[in-house]
XYZ file of C-alpha atoms in Angstrom:
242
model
C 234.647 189.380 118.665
C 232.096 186.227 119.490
C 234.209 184.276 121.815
C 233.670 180.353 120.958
C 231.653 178.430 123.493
C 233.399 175.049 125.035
C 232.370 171.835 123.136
C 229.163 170.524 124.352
C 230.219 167.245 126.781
C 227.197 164.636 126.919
C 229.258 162.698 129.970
C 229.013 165.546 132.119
C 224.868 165.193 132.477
C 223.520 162.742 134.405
C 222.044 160.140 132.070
C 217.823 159.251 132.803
C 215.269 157.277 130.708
C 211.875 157.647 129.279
C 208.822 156.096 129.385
C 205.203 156.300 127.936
C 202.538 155.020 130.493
C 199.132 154.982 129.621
C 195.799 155.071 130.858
C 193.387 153.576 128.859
C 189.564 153.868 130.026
C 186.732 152.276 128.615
C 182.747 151.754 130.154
C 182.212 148.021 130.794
C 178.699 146.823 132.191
C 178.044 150.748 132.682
C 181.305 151.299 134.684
C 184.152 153.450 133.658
C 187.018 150.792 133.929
C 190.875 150.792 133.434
C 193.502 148.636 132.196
C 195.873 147.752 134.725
C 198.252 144.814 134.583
C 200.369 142.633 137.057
C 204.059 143.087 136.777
C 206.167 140.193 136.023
C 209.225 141.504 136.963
C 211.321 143.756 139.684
C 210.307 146.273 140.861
C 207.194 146.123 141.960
C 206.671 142.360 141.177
C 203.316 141.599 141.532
C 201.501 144.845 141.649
C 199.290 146.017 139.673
C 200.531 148.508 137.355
C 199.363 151.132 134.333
C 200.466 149.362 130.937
C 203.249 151.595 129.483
C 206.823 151.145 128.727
C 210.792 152.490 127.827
C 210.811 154.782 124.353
C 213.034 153.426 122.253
C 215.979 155.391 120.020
C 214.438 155.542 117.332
C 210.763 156.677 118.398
C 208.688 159.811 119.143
C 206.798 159.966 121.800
C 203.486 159.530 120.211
C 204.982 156.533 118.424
C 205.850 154.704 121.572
C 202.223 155.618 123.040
C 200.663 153.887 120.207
C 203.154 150.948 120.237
C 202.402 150.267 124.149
C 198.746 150.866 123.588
C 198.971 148.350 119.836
C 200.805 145.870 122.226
C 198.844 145.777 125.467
C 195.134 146.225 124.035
C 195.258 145.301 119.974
C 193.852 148.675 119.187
C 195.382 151.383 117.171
C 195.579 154.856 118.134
C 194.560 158.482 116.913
C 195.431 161.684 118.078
C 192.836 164.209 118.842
C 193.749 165.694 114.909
C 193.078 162.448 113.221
C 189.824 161.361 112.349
C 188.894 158.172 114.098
C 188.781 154.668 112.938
C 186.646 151.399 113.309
C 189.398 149.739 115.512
C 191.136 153.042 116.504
C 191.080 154.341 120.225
C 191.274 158.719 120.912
C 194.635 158.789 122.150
C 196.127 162.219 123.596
C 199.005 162.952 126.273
C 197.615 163.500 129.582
C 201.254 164.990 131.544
C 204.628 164.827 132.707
C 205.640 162.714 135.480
C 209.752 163.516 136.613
C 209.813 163.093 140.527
C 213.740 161.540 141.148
C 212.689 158.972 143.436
C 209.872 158.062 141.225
C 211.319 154.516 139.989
C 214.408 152.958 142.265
C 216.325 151.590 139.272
C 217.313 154.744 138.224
C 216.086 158.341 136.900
C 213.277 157.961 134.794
C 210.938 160.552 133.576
C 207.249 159.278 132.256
C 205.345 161.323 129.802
C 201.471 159.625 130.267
C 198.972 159.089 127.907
C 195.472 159.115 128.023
C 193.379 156.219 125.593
C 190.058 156.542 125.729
C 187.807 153.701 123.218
C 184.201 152.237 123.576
C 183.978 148.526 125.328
C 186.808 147.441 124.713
C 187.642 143.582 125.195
C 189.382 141.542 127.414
C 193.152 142.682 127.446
C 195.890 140.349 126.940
C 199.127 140.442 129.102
C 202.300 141.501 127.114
C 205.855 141.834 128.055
C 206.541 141.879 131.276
C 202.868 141.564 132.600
C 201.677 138.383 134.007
C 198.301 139.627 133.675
C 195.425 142.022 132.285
C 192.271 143.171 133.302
C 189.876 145.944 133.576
C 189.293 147.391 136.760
C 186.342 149.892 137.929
C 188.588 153.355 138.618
C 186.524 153.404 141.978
C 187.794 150.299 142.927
C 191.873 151.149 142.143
C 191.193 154.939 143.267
C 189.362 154.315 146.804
C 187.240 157.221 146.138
C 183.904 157.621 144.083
C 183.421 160.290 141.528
C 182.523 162.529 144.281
C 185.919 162.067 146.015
C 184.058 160.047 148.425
C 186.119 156.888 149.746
C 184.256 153.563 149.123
C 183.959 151.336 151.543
C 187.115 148.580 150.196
C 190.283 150.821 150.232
C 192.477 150.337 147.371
C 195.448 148.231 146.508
C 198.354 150.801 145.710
C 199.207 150.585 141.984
C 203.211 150.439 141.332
C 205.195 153.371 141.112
C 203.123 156.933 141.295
C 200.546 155.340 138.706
C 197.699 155.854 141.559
C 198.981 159.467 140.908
C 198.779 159.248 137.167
C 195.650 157.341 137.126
C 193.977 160.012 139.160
C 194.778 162.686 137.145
C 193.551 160.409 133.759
C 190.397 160.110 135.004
C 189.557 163.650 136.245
C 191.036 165.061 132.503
C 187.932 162.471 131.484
C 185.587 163.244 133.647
C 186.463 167.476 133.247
C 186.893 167.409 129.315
C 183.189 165.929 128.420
C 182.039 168.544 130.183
C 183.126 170.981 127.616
C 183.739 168.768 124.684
C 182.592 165.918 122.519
C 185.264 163.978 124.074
C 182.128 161.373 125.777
C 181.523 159.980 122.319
C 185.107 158.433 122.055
C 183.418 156.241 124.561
C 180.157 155.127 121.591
C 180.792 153.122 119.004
C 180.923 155.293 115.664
C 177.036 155.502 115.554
C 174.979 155.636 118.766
C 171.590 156.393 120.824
C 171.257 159.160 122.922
C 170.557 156.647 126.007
C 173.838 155.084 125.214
C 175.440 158.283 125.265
C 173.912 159.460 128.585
C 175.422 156.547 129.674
C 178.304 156.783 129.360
C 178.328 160.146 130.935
C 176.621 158.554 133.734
C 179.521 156.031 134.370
C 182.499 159.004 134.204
C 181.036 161.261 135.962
C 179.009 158.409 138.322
C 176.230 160.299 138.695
C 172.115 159.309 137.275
C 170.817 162.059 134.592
C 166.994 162.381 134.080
C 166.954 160.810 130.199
C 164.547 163.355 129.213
C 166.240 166.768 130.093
C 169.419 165.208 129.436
C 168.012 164.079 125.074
C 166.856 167.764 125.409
C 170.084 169.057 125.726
C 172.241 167.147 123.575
C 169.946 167.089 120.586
C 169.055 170.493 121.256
C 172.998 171.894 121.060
C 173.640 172.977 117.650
C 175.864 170.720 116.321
C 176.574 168.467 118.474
C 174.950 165.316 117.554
C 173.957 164.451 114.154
C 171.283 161.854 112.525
C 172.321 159.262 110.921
C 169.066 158.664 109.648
C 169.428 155.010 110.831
C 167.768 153.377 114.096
C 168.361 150.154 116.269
C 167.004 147.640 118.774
C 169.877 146.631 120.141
C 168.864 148.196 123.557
C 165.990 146.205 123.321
C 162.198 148.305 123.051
C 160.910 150.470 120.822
C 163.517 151.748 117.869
C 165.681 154.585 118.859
C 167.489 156.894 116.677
C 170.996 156.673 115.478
C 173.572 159.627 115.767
C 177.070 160.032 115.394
């Protein structure tokens, strides 16, 4: 005989929230940036802070990542599944953040985000941010792509979001490596010097342009012609790819 089990009690679990932070990197003037934004409110009042935000009742968690990312940048979102759009930004979860003491106003447990979209514009403050703005990750990290500290050390962000940021970046600067992830970075058709650029700018290194158009044209694959070509760089035409 199956002997019943108790009625499930919801009061006798300590009750905690969730959030969605996000980190959303872009290359300005050849520099991977990220957003940050100044918080308006307690706690942390006046820090800088990753954008991000409560999950409501009635959302998923992707939902809520897209709604943040909608709300603090304009841009909508696709997961690594859906093809990309013309004012859509690659948008995948990065990890789980549940330390108790993380936030003082009570038990909160943040699932990140990572957003990754080619130059975007100046952000707009939202919510409870008094203001936006794009940051070099050297600056708000205190380290160079090497690990090396530069020579300004950083203001802490608010909460563990140094923590979070850290990890953002490194899933970047790890995942090109292996991936096509770099081109989220290009608008949808590109050169190969603006690709190598961006490389250069996550990974902060300088790649010799010749060995470097060897390789990625040369990978089966990898890049294809678009059959068009552009100026915009200013010189001679160079080929398009996407």
């Amino acid at each position: 005989m199956i002997t019943p089990m108790p009625p499930y009690d919801p009061s006798a679990f300590p009750p905690f929230a969730v959030t969605v932070d996000l980190v959303v990197l872009t290359v300005r003037k050849h520099a991977l940036c990220a957003l940050v934004v100044r918080r308006g409110e307690a706690p942390f009042q006046g820090k800088w802070a990753l954008p991000g935000g409560f999950v409501r009742p009635d959302e998923d968690l992707s939902t809520a990542a897209a709604r943040e990312l909608t709300e603090e940048t304009g841009l909508c979102a696709h997961t690594p599944e859906e093809p990309a759009t013309a004012n859509g930004a690659h948008l995948e979860q990065l990890a789980t953040y549940g330390d108790p003491d993380r936030d003082p106003r009570m038990r909160v447990v943040s699932v990140a985000h990572l957003a990754l979209a080619p130059d975007l514009p100046a952000p707009r403050a939202g919510g409870d941010a008094r203001h936006a703005r794009w940051s070099p990750v050297e600056e708000l990290l205190g380290t160079t792509a090497a690990g090396r500290r530069t020579e300004l050390p950083a203001e802490p962000l608010a909460f563990d979001h140094g923590t979070i940021l850290g990890d953002g970046v490194e899933r970047a600067r790890s995942k090109i490596e292996y991936s096509s992830l770099a081109t989220a970075f290009c608008p949808p058709e590109f050169t190969v010097g603006e690709l190598r650029r961006v490389y250069e700018a996550v990974w902060g290194v300088v790649l010799d342009p010749r060995n470097f158009h060897r390789k990625v044209t040369g990978t089966p694959g990898f890049l294809v012609p678009t059959g068009g070509t552009t100026t915009r760089q200013g010189g001679r035409p160079a080929q398009l790819f996407r």
